[in-house]
Short mmCIF file of C-alpha atoms in Angstrom, two decimals:
data_model
loop_
_atom_site.label_atom_id
_atom_site.label_comp_id
_atom_site.label_asym_id
_atom_site.label_seq_id
_atom_site.Cartn_x
_atom_site.Cartn_y
_atom_site.Cartn_z
CA MET A 1 -87.01 -11.13 -28.86
CA ALA A 2 -86.13 -9.15 -25.75
CA LEU A 3 -86.73 -10.63 -22.31
CA SER A 4 -89.12 -7.79 -21.44
CA ASN A 5 -91.39 -8.83 -24.35
CA ARG A 6 -91.46 -12.51 -23.31
CA VAL A 7 -91.84 -12.03 -19.56
CA SER A 8 -94.58 -9.86 -18.02
CA TYR A 9 -93.68 -7.03 -15.69
CA PRO A 10 -94.98 -8.81 -12.53
CA GLN A 11 -92.84 -11.82 -13.43
CA ARG A 12 -89.78 -9.65 -14.03
CA LEU A 13 -90.42 -7.88 -10.73
CA PHE A 14 -90.63 -11.22 -8.95
CA LEU A 15 -87.41 -12.45 -10.60
CA TRP A 16 -85.62 -9.31 -9.44
CA LEU A 17 -86.91 -9.79 -5.91
CA LEU A 18 -86.01 -13.48 -6.01
CA GLY A 19 -82.49 -12.67 -7.16
CA TYR A 20 -82.13 -10.02 -4.45
CA SER A 21 -83.41 -12.44 -1.77
CA LEU A 22 -81.07 -15.22 -2.90
CA LEU A 23 -78.13 -12.82 -3.01
CA LEU A 24 -78.95 -11.58 0.48
CA ALA A 25 -79.32 -15.13 1.81
CA GLY A 26 -76.11 -16.21 0.07
CA CYS A 27 -74.16 -13.31 1.58
CA PHE A 28 -75.51 -14.11 5.04
CA ILE A 29 -74.70 -17.81 4.65
CA ALA A 30 -71.16 -17.06 3.47
CA PHE A 31 -70.66 -14.64 6.34
CA GLN A 32 -72.07 -17.06 8.92
CA TYR A 33 -70.03 -19.96 7.51
CA LYS A 34 -66.78 -17.98 7.69
CA ARG A 35 -67.69 -16.63 11.12
CA GLU A 36 -68.28 -20.10 12.53
CA LYS A 37 -65.12 -21.51 10.96
CA ASP A 38 -63.11 -18.60 12.36
CA PHE A 39 -64.67 -19.16 15.77
CA LYS A 40 -63.72 -22.84 15.80
CA ALA A 41 -60.23 -22.05 14.55
CA GLU A 42 -59.86 -19.46 17.34
CA GLU A 43 -61.04 -22.06 19.83
CA MET A 44 -58.46 -24.57 18.57
CA ASN A 45 -55.78 -21.89 18.66
CA THR A 46 -56.67 -21.00 22.26
CA ARG A 47 -56.16 -24.61 23.33
CA LEU A 48 -52.79 -24.78 21.60
CA GLN A 49 -51.81 -21.38 23.02
CA LEU A 50 -52.25 -22.79 26.52
CA ILE A 51 -49.78 -25.52 25.65
CA ASN A 52 -47.37 -22.98 24.15
CA THR A 53 -47.58 -20.81 27.25
CA TYR A 54 -46.98 -23.81 29.49
CA ILE A 55 -43.87 -24.84 27.50
CA LEU A 56 -42.53 -21.26 27.52
CA THR A 57 -43.04 -21.04 31.28
CA GLU A 58 -41.19 -24.32 31.84
CA LEU A 59 -38.33 -23.23 29.58
CA GLU A 60 -37.99 -19.88 31.35
CA GLU A 61 -37.75 -21.78 34.66
CA GLY A 62 -34.79 -23.79 33.31
CA GLN A 63 -36.50 -27.03 32.29
CA ASP A 64 -35.12 -28.98 29.34
CA ILE A 65 -37.59 -29.13 26.48
CA ARG A 66 -37.10 -32.88 26.24
CA ASN A 67 -38.20 -33.37 29.84
CA ILE A 68 -41.42 -31.34 29.53
CA SER A 69 -44.33 -33.78 29.49
CA LEU A 70 -47.56 -32.90 27.69
CA ALA A 71 -49.28 -36.23 28.30
CA ASP A 72 -51.94 -34.85 30.65
CA PHE A 73 -52.27 -31.45 28.99
CA HIS A 74 -53.89 -32.00 25.65
CA PRO A 75 -56.39 -34.34 24.03
CA PHE A 76 -54.47 -34.76 20.77
CA GLU A 77 -52.88 -38.08 19.88
CA ASP A 78 -50.00 -36.56 17.96
CA ILE A 79 -48.73 -33.02 18.55
CA ARG A 80 -45.70 -31.49 16.99
CA VAL A 81 -43.65 -29.07 19.12
CA SER A 82 -41.04 -26.72 17.70
CA VAL A 83 -38.88 -24.17 19.48
CA MET A 84 -37.06 -21.46 17.55
CA ARG A 85 -35.22 -18.26 18.12
CA ALA A 86 -36.44 -14.81 17.08
CA ASP A 87 -34.20 -14.98 14.01
CA GLY A 88 -36.25 -17.94 12.64
CA SER A 89 -33.75 -20.75 13.32
CA VAL A 90 -35.18 -23.97 14.79
CA ILE A 91 -33.48 -25.27 17.98
CA TYR A 92 -35.94 -28.07 18.72
CA ASP A 93 -38.51 -30.15 16.82
CA ASN A 94 -39.97 -33.35 18.33
CA SER A 95 -41.14 -34.68 14.94
CA MET A 96 -37.72 -34.83 13.26
CA ASP A 97 -34.46 -36.66 13.95
CA SER A 98 -32.45 -33.71 12.73
CA LEU A 99 -33.25 -30.01 12.89
CA PRO A 100 -34.25 -28.32 9.63
CA GLY A 101 -31.80 -25.80 8.33
CA THR A 102 -34.40 -23.54 6.74
CA ASN A 103 -35.32 -20.20 8.26
CA HIS A 104 -38.94 -20.04 9.50
CA LEU A 105 -39.44 -16.28 9.53
CA ASP A 106 -41.56 -16.54 6.36
CA ARG A 107 -44.13 -18.81 8.06
CA GLU A 108 -47.42 -17.00 8.56
CA GLU A 109 -47.89 -18.05 12.17
CA ILE A 110 -44.31 -16.97 13.02
CA LYS A 111 -44.85 -13.55 11.40
CA ARG A 112 -47.98 -13.02 13.47
CA ALA A 113 -46.31 -14.19 16.68
CA LEU A 114 -43.41 -11.79 16.17
CA LYS A 115 -45.84 -8.98 15.47
CA SER A 116 -48.50 -9.57 18.12
CA THR A 117 -47.13 -12.30 20.48
CA SER A 118 -49.31 -15.08 19.01
CA GLY A 119 -50.54 -16.33 15.65
CA TYR A 120 -51.97 -19.34 13.89
CA THR A 121 -52.42 -20.92 10.45
CA VAL A 122 -55.37 -23.24 9.85
CA ARG A 123 -54.00 -25.51 7.12
CA ARG A 124 -50.49 -25.27 5.80
CA HIS A 125 -48.17 -27.76 4.19
CA SER A 126 -45.02 -28.49 6.14
CA ARG A 127 -41.85 -28.37 4.05
CA SER A 128 -40.06 -30.48 6.66
CA THR A 129 -42.51 -33.39 7.12
CA GLY A 130 -44.60 -33.13 3.98
CA GLN A 131 -47.86 -33.13 5.99
CA TYR A 132 -50.60 -30.54 6.56
CA TYR A 133 -50.90 -29.04 10.03
CA PHE A 134 -52.85 -26.58 12.13
CA TYR A 135 -50.08 -24.33 13.51
CA SER A 136 -50.17 -22.11 16.60
CA ALA A 137 -47.13 -20.03 17.63
CA THR A 138 -46.43 -17.98 20.79
CA LYS A 139 -43.53 -15.61 21.47
CA GLY A 140 -42.00 -15.68 24.97
CA ASN A 141 -40.38 -12.92 27.03
CA GLN A 142 -36.84 -14.25 26.37
CA GLY A 143 -37.18 -14.09 22.58
CA LEU A 144 -37.99 -17.78 22.09
CA ILE A 145 -40.94 -18.83 19.95
CA VAL A 146 -42.83 -22.04 20.73
CA ARG A 147 -44.94 -23.46 17.96
CA THR A 148 -47.32 -26.39 18.36
CA ALA A 149 -49.02 -28.12 15.47
CA VAL A 150 -51.55 -30.90 15.07
CA PRO A 151 -51.97 -32.84 11.83
CA TYR A 152 -54.82 -31.63 9.66
CA SER A 153 -56.52 -35.03 9.77
CA LEU A 154 -60.10 -36.03 9.02
CA SER A 155 -61.05 -35.66 12.67
CA LEU A 156 -59.55 -32.18 12.90
CA SER A 157 -61.22 -31.18 9.63
CA THR A 158 -64.55 -32.36 11.02
CA LEU A 159 -63.96 -30.45 14.24
CA LEU A 160 -63.24 -27.21 12.36
CA ARG A 161 -66.10 -27.63 9.90
CA ALA A 162 -68.98 -25.21 10.30
CA ASP A 163 -72.39 -26.43 11.44
CA TYR A 164 -74.64 -26.64 8.41
CA ASN A 165 -77.93 -26.74 10.30
CA PHE A 166 -78.35 -23.01 9.79
CA LEU A 167 -78.37 -23.66 6.02
CA TRP A 168 -81.68 -25.46 6.35
CA ILE A 169 -83.07 -22.61 8.39
CA MET A 170 -81.93 -20.05 5.83
CA GLY A 171 -83.34 -22.19 3.03
CA ILE A 172 -86.76 -22.29 4.68
CA ILE A 173 -86.66 -18.53 5.36
CA SER A 174 -85.67 -17.85 1.73
CA LEU A 175 -88.53 -20.05 0.49
CA VAL A 176 -91.05 -18.19 2.65
CA MET A 177 -89.62 -14.85 1.46
CA CYS A 178 -89.98 -15.97 -2.16
CA MET A 179 -93.61 -17.02 -1.65
CA LEU A 180 -94.49 -13.72 0.04
CA GLY A 181 -92.53 -11.82 -2.60
CA TYR A 182 -94.44 -13.59 -5.38
CA PHE A 183 -97.83 -12.46 -4.11
CA ALA A 184 -96.57 -8.95 -3.31
CA THR A 185 -94.90 -8.42 -6.69
CA ARG A 186 -97.88 -9.91 -8.52
CA ARG A 187 -100.21 -7.37 -6.91
CA VAL A 188 -97.81 -4.45 -7.43
CA GLY A 189 -97.09 -5.55 -10.98
CA GLN A 190 -100.77 -5.54 -11.89
CA HIS A 191 -101.08 -2.01 -10.52
CA ILE A 192 -98.14 -0.85 -12.60
CA MET A 193 -99.40 -2.58 -15.76
CA ARG A 194 -102.72 -0.74 -15.43
CA LEU A 195 -100.82 2.51 -14.86
CA ASN A 196 -98.76 1.76 -17.97
CA GLU A 197 -101.95 1.35 -20.01
CA PHE A 198 -103.17 4.64 -18.58
CA ALA A 199 -99.86 6.33 -19.54
CA GLU A 200 -100.18 5.04 -23.13
CA LYS A 201 -103.66 6.55 -23.36
CA VAL A 202 -102.30 9.84 -22.01
CA GLU A 203 -99.51 9.82 -24.60
CA ARG A 204 -102.08 9.31 -27.37
CA GLY A 205 -104.16 12.15 -25.94
CA SER A 206 -107.18 9.89 -25.46
CA ARG A 207 -110.02 10.83 -23.21
CA ILE A 208 -109.90 8.89 -19.96
CA SER A 209 -113.17 6.97 -19.80
CA ASP A 210 -112.02 3.97 -17.74
CA THR A 211 -113.44 4.67 -14.31
CA GLU A 212 -112.77 1.21 -12.88
CA PRO A 213 -111.14 1.87 -9.49
CA PHE A 214 -107.80 0.39 -8.50
CA PRO A 215 -107.60 -2.03 -5.54
CA ASN A 216 -108.13 -0.56 -2.10
CA ASP A 217 -104.57 -0.13 -0.86
CA GLU A 218 -101.91 2.61 -0.74
CA LEU A 219 -100.71 2.09 -4.32
CA GLY A 220 -104.32 1.83 -5.49
CA ALA A 221 -105.11 5.13 -3.79
CA ILE A 222 -102.15 6.78 -5.51
CA SER A 223 -103.21 5.34 -8.88
CA ASN A 224 -106.82 6.52 -8.43
CA ASN A 225 -105.54 9.99 -7.56
CA ILE A 226 -103.35 10.08 -10.67
CA VAL A 227 -106.29 9.15 -12.91
CA ARG A 228 -108.57 11.71 -11.28
CA LEU A 229 -105.92 14.42 -11.48
CA TYR A 230 -105.34 13.75 -15.17
CA ALA A 231 -109.06 13.85 -15.87
CA ARG A 232 -109.25 17.22 -14.16
CA LEU A 233 -106.19 18.33 -16.09
CA GLN A 234 -107.84 17.41 -19.39
CA GLN A 235 -110.89 19.37 -18.37
CA ALA A 236 -108.72 22.37 -17.45
CA TYR A 237 -106.72 22.45 -20.72
CA SER A 238 -109.13 24.81 -22.49
CA ASP A 239 -109.25 27.10 -19.44
CA ARG A 240 -105.48 27.05 -19.26
CA ASP A 241 -105.15 28.07 -22.89
CA ALA A 242 -107.59 30.91 -22.37
CA GLU A 243 -105.76 32.05 -19.24
CA HIS A 244 -102.46 31.82 -21.08
CA LYS A 245 -103.74 34.07 -23.82
CA ALA A 246 -105.08 36.51 -21.26
CA ALA A 247 -101.75 36.49 -19.42
CA LEU A 248 -99.92 37.05 -22.70
CA ARG A 249 -102.13 40.04 -23.49
CA GLU A 250 -101.56 41.37 -20.00
CA GLN A 251 -97.80 40.97 -20.40
CA GLN A 252 -97.90 42.76 -23.74
CA GLU A 253 -99.90 45.55 -22.16
CA LYS A 254 -97.33 45.85 -19.38
CA GLU A 255 -94.52 46.08 -21.93
CA LEU A 256 -96.52 48.71 -23.81
CA ILE A 257 -96.98 50.70 -20.61
CA LYS A 258 -93.25 50.54 -19.91
CA LYS A 259 -92.43 51.73 -23.41
CA GLU A 260 -94.97 54.52 -23.10
CA LEU A 261 -93.34 55.55 -19.84
CA THR A 262 -89.99 55.72 -21.61
CA ASN A 263 -91.46 57.59 -24.60
CA ASN A 264 -93.23 60.09 -22.33
CA ILE A 265 -90.17 61.26 -20.43
CA ASN A 266 -91.21 64.82 -21.14
CA HIS A 267 -93.03 64.66 -17.82
CA GLU A 268 -89.68 64.13 -16.13
CA LEU A 269 -88.10 66.94 -18.18
CA LYS A 270 -90.64 69.61 -17.25
CA THR A 271 -89.40 70.41 -13.76
CA PRO A 272 -85.66 70.90 -14.51
CA LEU A 273 -86.44 72.79 -17.77
CA ALA A 274 -88.88 75.08 -16.01
CA SER A 275 -86.35 75.75 -13.27
CA VAL A 276 -83.61 76.58 -15.80
CA ARG A 277 -86.00 78.89 -17.72
CA ILE A 278 -87.03 80.78 -14.57
CA CYS A 279 -83.40 81.26 -13.53
CA ILE A 280 -82.40 82.60 -16.97
CA GLU A 281 -85.42 84.92 -17.20
CA THR A 282 -84.66 86.25 -13.72
CA LEU A 283 -81.02 86.92 -14.64
CA ILE A 284 -82.09 88.76 -17.82
CA ALA A 285 -84.78 90.79 -16.07
CA HIS A 286 -82.51 91.93 -13.24
CA GLU A 287 -79.28 93.13 -14.75
CA ASN A 288 -78.28 94.88 -11.54
CA MET A 289 -78.65 91.72 -9.40
CA SER A 290 -75.99 91.22 -6.76
CA GLU A 291 -73.10 88.90 -7.58
CA GLU A 292 -74.07 86.53 -4.79
CA LYS A 293 -77.64 86.06 -6.08
CA ARG A 294 -76.46 85.79 -9.66
CA ILE A 295 -74.08 82.93 -8.76
CA THR A 296 -76.93 81.24 -6.84
CA PHE A 297 -79.17 81.28 -9.93
CA LEU A 298 -76.33 80.07 -12.14
CA LYS A 299 -75.62 77.17 -9.76
CA ARG A 300 -79.30 76.26 -9.85
CA CYS A 301 -79.15 76.25 -13.65
CA LEU A 302 -76.07 74.02 -13.58
CA SER A 303 -77.68 71.60 -11.10
CA ASN A 304 -80.79 71.18 -13.25
CA THR A 305 -78.63 70.85 -16.36
CA ASP A 306 -76.73 68.01 -14.67
CA ARG A 307 -80.03 66.39 -13.78
CA LEU A 308 -81.20 66.63 -17.40
CA GLN A 309 -77.91 65.14 -18.57
CA ARG A 310 -78.26 62.21 -16.13
CA LEU A 311 -81.84 61.63 -17.24
CA LEU A 312 -80.94 61.62 -20.93
CA SER A 313 -77.97 59.35 -20.25
CA ASP A 314 -80.15 56.89 -18.34
CA VAL A 315 -82.85 56.94 -21.02
CA SER A 316 -80.21 56.34 -23.68
CA LEU A 317 -78.87 53.39 -21.71
CA ILE A 318 -82.36 51.94 -21.18
CA THR A 319 -83.12 52.29 -24.90
CA ARG A 320 -79.82 50.66 -25.77
CA MET A 321 -80.63 47.67 -23.59
CA ASP A 322 -84.16 47.44 -25.02
CA ASP A 323 -82.63 46.98 -28.48
CA GLY A 324 -81.57 43.50 -27.38
CA ARG A 325 -78.48 41.66 -26.30
CA GLU A 326 -77.23 41.45 -29.89
CA SER A 327 -76.40 45.15 -29.78
CA ILE A 328 -74.40 44.81 -26.54
CA VAL A 329 -70.71 44.13 -27.18
CA LYS A 330 -69.22 41.77 -24.61
CA GLU A 331 -65.62 40.94 -23.89
CA ARG A 332 -63.50 39.41 -21.15
CA VAL A 333 -63.61 41.77 -18.15
CA ASP A 334 -62.58 41.62 -14.49
CA LEU A 335 -65.70 42.21 -12.37
CA ALA A 336 -63.58 42.68 -9.23
CA SER A 337 -61.64 45.52 -10.85
CA ILE A 338 -64.88 47.19 -12.01
CA ILE A 339 -66.34 47.00 -8.49
CA ASN A 340 -63.14 48.30 -6.89
CA ASN A 341 -62.98 51.28 -9.29
CA THR A 342 -66.64 52.09 -8.67
CA VAL A 343 -66.13 52.00 -4.90
CA GLU A 344 -63.12 54.34 -5.18
CA GLU A 345 -65.19 56.82 -7.20
CA HIS A 346 -67.89 56.90 -4.50
CA GLN A 347 -65.52 56.92 -1.53
CA LEU A 348 -65.26 60.71 -1.20
CA ILE A 349 -68.98 61.44 -1.26
CA ALA A 350 -69.59 58.54 1.13
CA ASP A 351 -66.96 59.91 3.54
CA ASN A 352 -68.56 63.34 3.42
CA LYS A 353 -71.89 61.79 4.47
CA GLY A 354 -70.30 59.65 7.18
CA ILE A 355 -70.96 56.39 5.31
CA VAL A 356 -68.46 53.52 5.39
CA ILE A 357 -68.19 51.38 2.25
CA GLU A 358 -66.95 47.88 3.09
CA ASN A 359 -65.75 46.23 -0.11
CA ASN A 360 -64.89 42.53 0.45
CA VAL A 361 -64.30 41.80 -3.24
CA SER A 362 -60.65 40.90 -3.81
CA GLY A 363 -58.50 39.07 -6.31
CA GLN A 364 -59.95 38.66 -9.80
CA LEU A 365 -63.46 37.76 -11.00
CA PRO A 366 -63.11 37.25 -14.77
CA MET A 367 -66.32 37.00 -16.78
CA GLN A 368 -67.76 37.70 -20.22
CA GLY A 369 -69.54 41.06 -20.08
CA ASN A 370 -69.92 44.68 -21.03
CA GLY A 371 -67.78 46.92 -18.86
CA SER A 372 -69.96 50.06 -19.06
CA LEU A 373 -73.14 48.15 -18.16
CA LEU A 374 -71.45 46.42 -15.24
CA GLU A 375 -70.18 49.79 -14.02
CA ALA A 376 -73.75 51.11 -14.30
CA VAL A 377 -75.01 48.29 -12.05
CA PHE A 378 -72.76 49.13 -9.12
CA ASN A 379 -72.80 52.89 -9.76
CA ASN A 380 -76.58 52.96 -9.39
CA LEU A 381 -76.64 50.65 -6.36
CA LEU A 382 -74.04 52.75 -4.54
CA ASP A 383 -75.72 56.03 -5.58
CA ASN A 384 -79.08 54.83 -4.24
CA ALA A 385 -77.59 53.54 -0.99
CA ILE A 386 -75.70 56.79 -0.36
CA ALA A 387 -78.60 59.05 -1.32
CA TYR A 388 -81.65 57.28 0.08
CA SER A 389 -80.74 54.49 2.55
CA GLY A 390 -80.20 56.74 5.57
CA GLY A 391 -77.62 54.26 6.86
CA THR A 392 -74.03 54.48 7.97
CA TYR A 393 -72.43 51.64 6.01
CA ILE A 394 -72.62 49.81 2.69
CA LYS A 395 -71.17 46.35 2.22
CA ILE A 396 -70.32 44.49 -1.02
CA GLU A 397 -69.76 40.77 -0.41
CA PRO A 398 -69.02 37.86 -2.81
CA VAL A 399 -71.04 34.90 -1.46
CA TYR A 400 -70.43 32.28 -4.18
CA VAL A 401 -67.90 32.00 -7.00
CA SER A 402 -67.61 29.00 -9.33
CA GLU A 403 -66.63 28.30 -12.92
CA ALA A 404 -70.27 28.91 -13.95
CA LYS A 405 -71.46 31.93 -11.98
CA ILE A 406 -70.68 34.72 -9.54
CA VAL A 407 -73.07 35.68 -6.73
CA LEU A 408 -72.62 38.96 -4.82
CA THR A 409 -74.64 40.92 -2.29
CA VAL A 410 -74.86 44.69 -1.83
CA GLU A 411 -76.44 45.74 1.47
CA ASP A 412 -76.84 48.73 3.75
CA ASN A 413 -78.01 49.33 7.31
CA GLY A 414 -80.54 52.02 6.48
CA VAL A 415 -84.30 52.29 6.89
CA GLY A 416 -85.17 49.80 4.16
CA VAL A 417 -88.28 49.99 1.98
CA PRO A 418 -91.94 49.32 2.91
CA ALA A 419 -92.83 45.77 1.87
CA GLU A 420 -95.56 46.87 -0.55
CA HIS A 421 -93.00 48.80 -2.63
CA LEU A 422 -90.47 45.96 -3.05
CA PRO A 423 -92.18 44.24 -6.05
CA ARG A 424 -92.15 47.51 -8.03
CA LEU A 425 -88.70 48.72 -7.01
CA PHE A 426 -87.14 47.86 -10.42
CA GLU A 427 -89.87 49.53 -12.52
CA ARG A 428 -88.95 52.51 -14.66
CA PHE A 429 -89.64 55.93 -13.11
CA TYR A 430 -91.03 54.26 -9.99
CA ARG A 431 -90.31 56.31 -6.88
CA ILE A 432 -91.23 55.64 -3.27
CA ASP A 433 -90.86 59.30 -2.26
CA LYS A 434 -91.11 61.29 -5.49
CA GLY A 435 -90.25 64.67 -3.97
CA ARG A 436 -87.24 63.37 -2.08
CA SER A 437 -85.95 61.43 -5.10
CA ARG A 438 -86.14 64.42 -7.41
CA ASN A 439 -84.51 66.70 -4.87
CA ALA A 440 -81.63 64.24 -4.62
CA GLY A 441 -81.18 64.34 -8.40
CA GLY A 442 -82.58 60.87 -9.08
CA THR A 443 -84.06 60.00 -12.47
CA GLY A 444 -86.19 57.04 -11.40
CA LEU A 445 -84.37 54.78 -13.89
CA GLY A 446 -81.41 53.63 -11.80
CA LEU A 447 -82.74 50.30 -10.49
CA SER A 448 -84.42 49.55 -13.83
CA ILE A 449 -81.00 49.96 -15.46
CA VAL A 450 -79.49 47.66 -12.82
CA LYS A 451 -82.05 44.92 -13.42
CA ASN A 452 -81.84 45.07 -17.23
CA ALA A 453 -78.03 45.14 -17.19
CA VAL A 454 -77.91 42.08 -14.92
CA MET A 455 -80.42 40.22 -17.11
CA LEU A 456 -78.41 41.03 -20.22
CA HIS A 457 -75.52 39.19 -18.55
CA GLY A 458 -77.67 36.08 -18.11
CA GLY A 459 -78.17 36.73 -14.41
CA ASN A 460 -80.83 37.94 -12.02
CA ILE A 461 -81.18 40.33 -9.09
CA THR A 462 -83.44 40.20 -6.04
CA VAL A 463 -84.03 42.65 -3.20
CA GLU A 464 -85.31 42.17 0.34
CA ASN A 465 -85.50 44.01 3.63
CA LYS A 466 -83.01 42.81 6.25
CA LYS A 467 -84.36 41.96 9.68
CA SER A 468 -81.77 44.24 11.23
CA GLY A 469 -82.74 47.10 8.90
CA GLY A 470 -81.68 48.17 5.42
CA LEU A 471 -81.87 46.60 1.96
CA LEU A 472 -80.07 43.50 0.67
CA PHE A 473 -79.57 43.15 -3.10
CA LYS A 474 -78.47 39.67 -4.27
CA ILE A 475 -76.93 39.66 -7.76
CA THR A 476 -76.07 36.60 -9.87
CA PHE A 477 -73.88 36.85 -12.99
CA LEU A 478 -73.19 34.01 -15.42
CA ILE A 479 -69.46 33.89 -16.18
CA GLN A 480 -70.02 32.68 -19.76
CA ASP A 481 -73.25 34.21 -21.04
#
């Protein structure tokens, strides 16, 4: 049987808190114990360093090491003094009749002294005497190293031992923490067990009839709020379903309206067809018309024919996208190359209108997509900006590129769009200024094509007015759709 089935949640919570408290206390005790031992070792080293410095000073003044008396300088009964050169060879040792022939450069205290002038080792076995010592070494200005050592005896061990009184204090503190933790976890655990029972009822879909309030504290207040919120949620389920159905009907109606708009494009065809008819009838009725007027009427026919062609092309593209993404063939394309080609195609007309196109897309932006639809996205955005923005520059900027997606912005410094029009800007045949849009040759489908093409590539597009003026389109493409 699992531990969670044999031990209640409040008990498990208390055991976790107890373990955490004991771990915290243990870490503090270990840290304090080491800190105190290090402090006492440093204190012992400082006392021996004074002796080392004294011996080095006497040696540098020409005194013989054998004549240097330490009787009044230290409290130790037996101190070992060694003098060695920087190469590790011993030239004096007061504890041995003959000098050891071994090199001492591998001794820890000697390494530290050579590196930072002084060093010590708390307890190390001497290869020469066979005893354990506390070593302290100091390097002098003339390259000599003086090392003093005291036997690691019972008295020295007692001196270096940490004070254990703080263990009792930490034990008492830990006990108090455990007692407080027991009551705290018991109360919290009971709250959570009641919440768990509530969650099981929710999972079963039961009606919440238990109105017994939780205890009057912060967790109790949260629990009471959860129960009340769920009760309200249960009550609101039927309303939600009804609203969902109403919203679904509304969405279907919106889709129907959009399709009707597409199917009723004859309204958009009337003006250019009427204009073409009038021009042709005028040309037929006036055979003796001047060449200049005749060319004017023919140009008007050609302009309206171009407009009809653009409208039919846009409707065809919209219909193609409405058929679903299954009918759209996708392959590996370079979005940067598509953008660069589109900018080049619009450069001449932009120059003629005094508009600067700043294209900051460089390198390669490989993605899975349909080349013609991607071209349509940037063709329509640039056409709109050139024709309607009223600005002097257009900028295309990549703002984020990763292995998963590409985010670009297309902005201008024009007059922008009134805020109330922004939510409908991507609707089919929606125009802010209908007369101006038609005169400029617009079909009213450009931004709808842009939005649908972006969505068919698994992305999204947003538009906003810049504070400095103009529109900012933010486009996100998924690299692998």
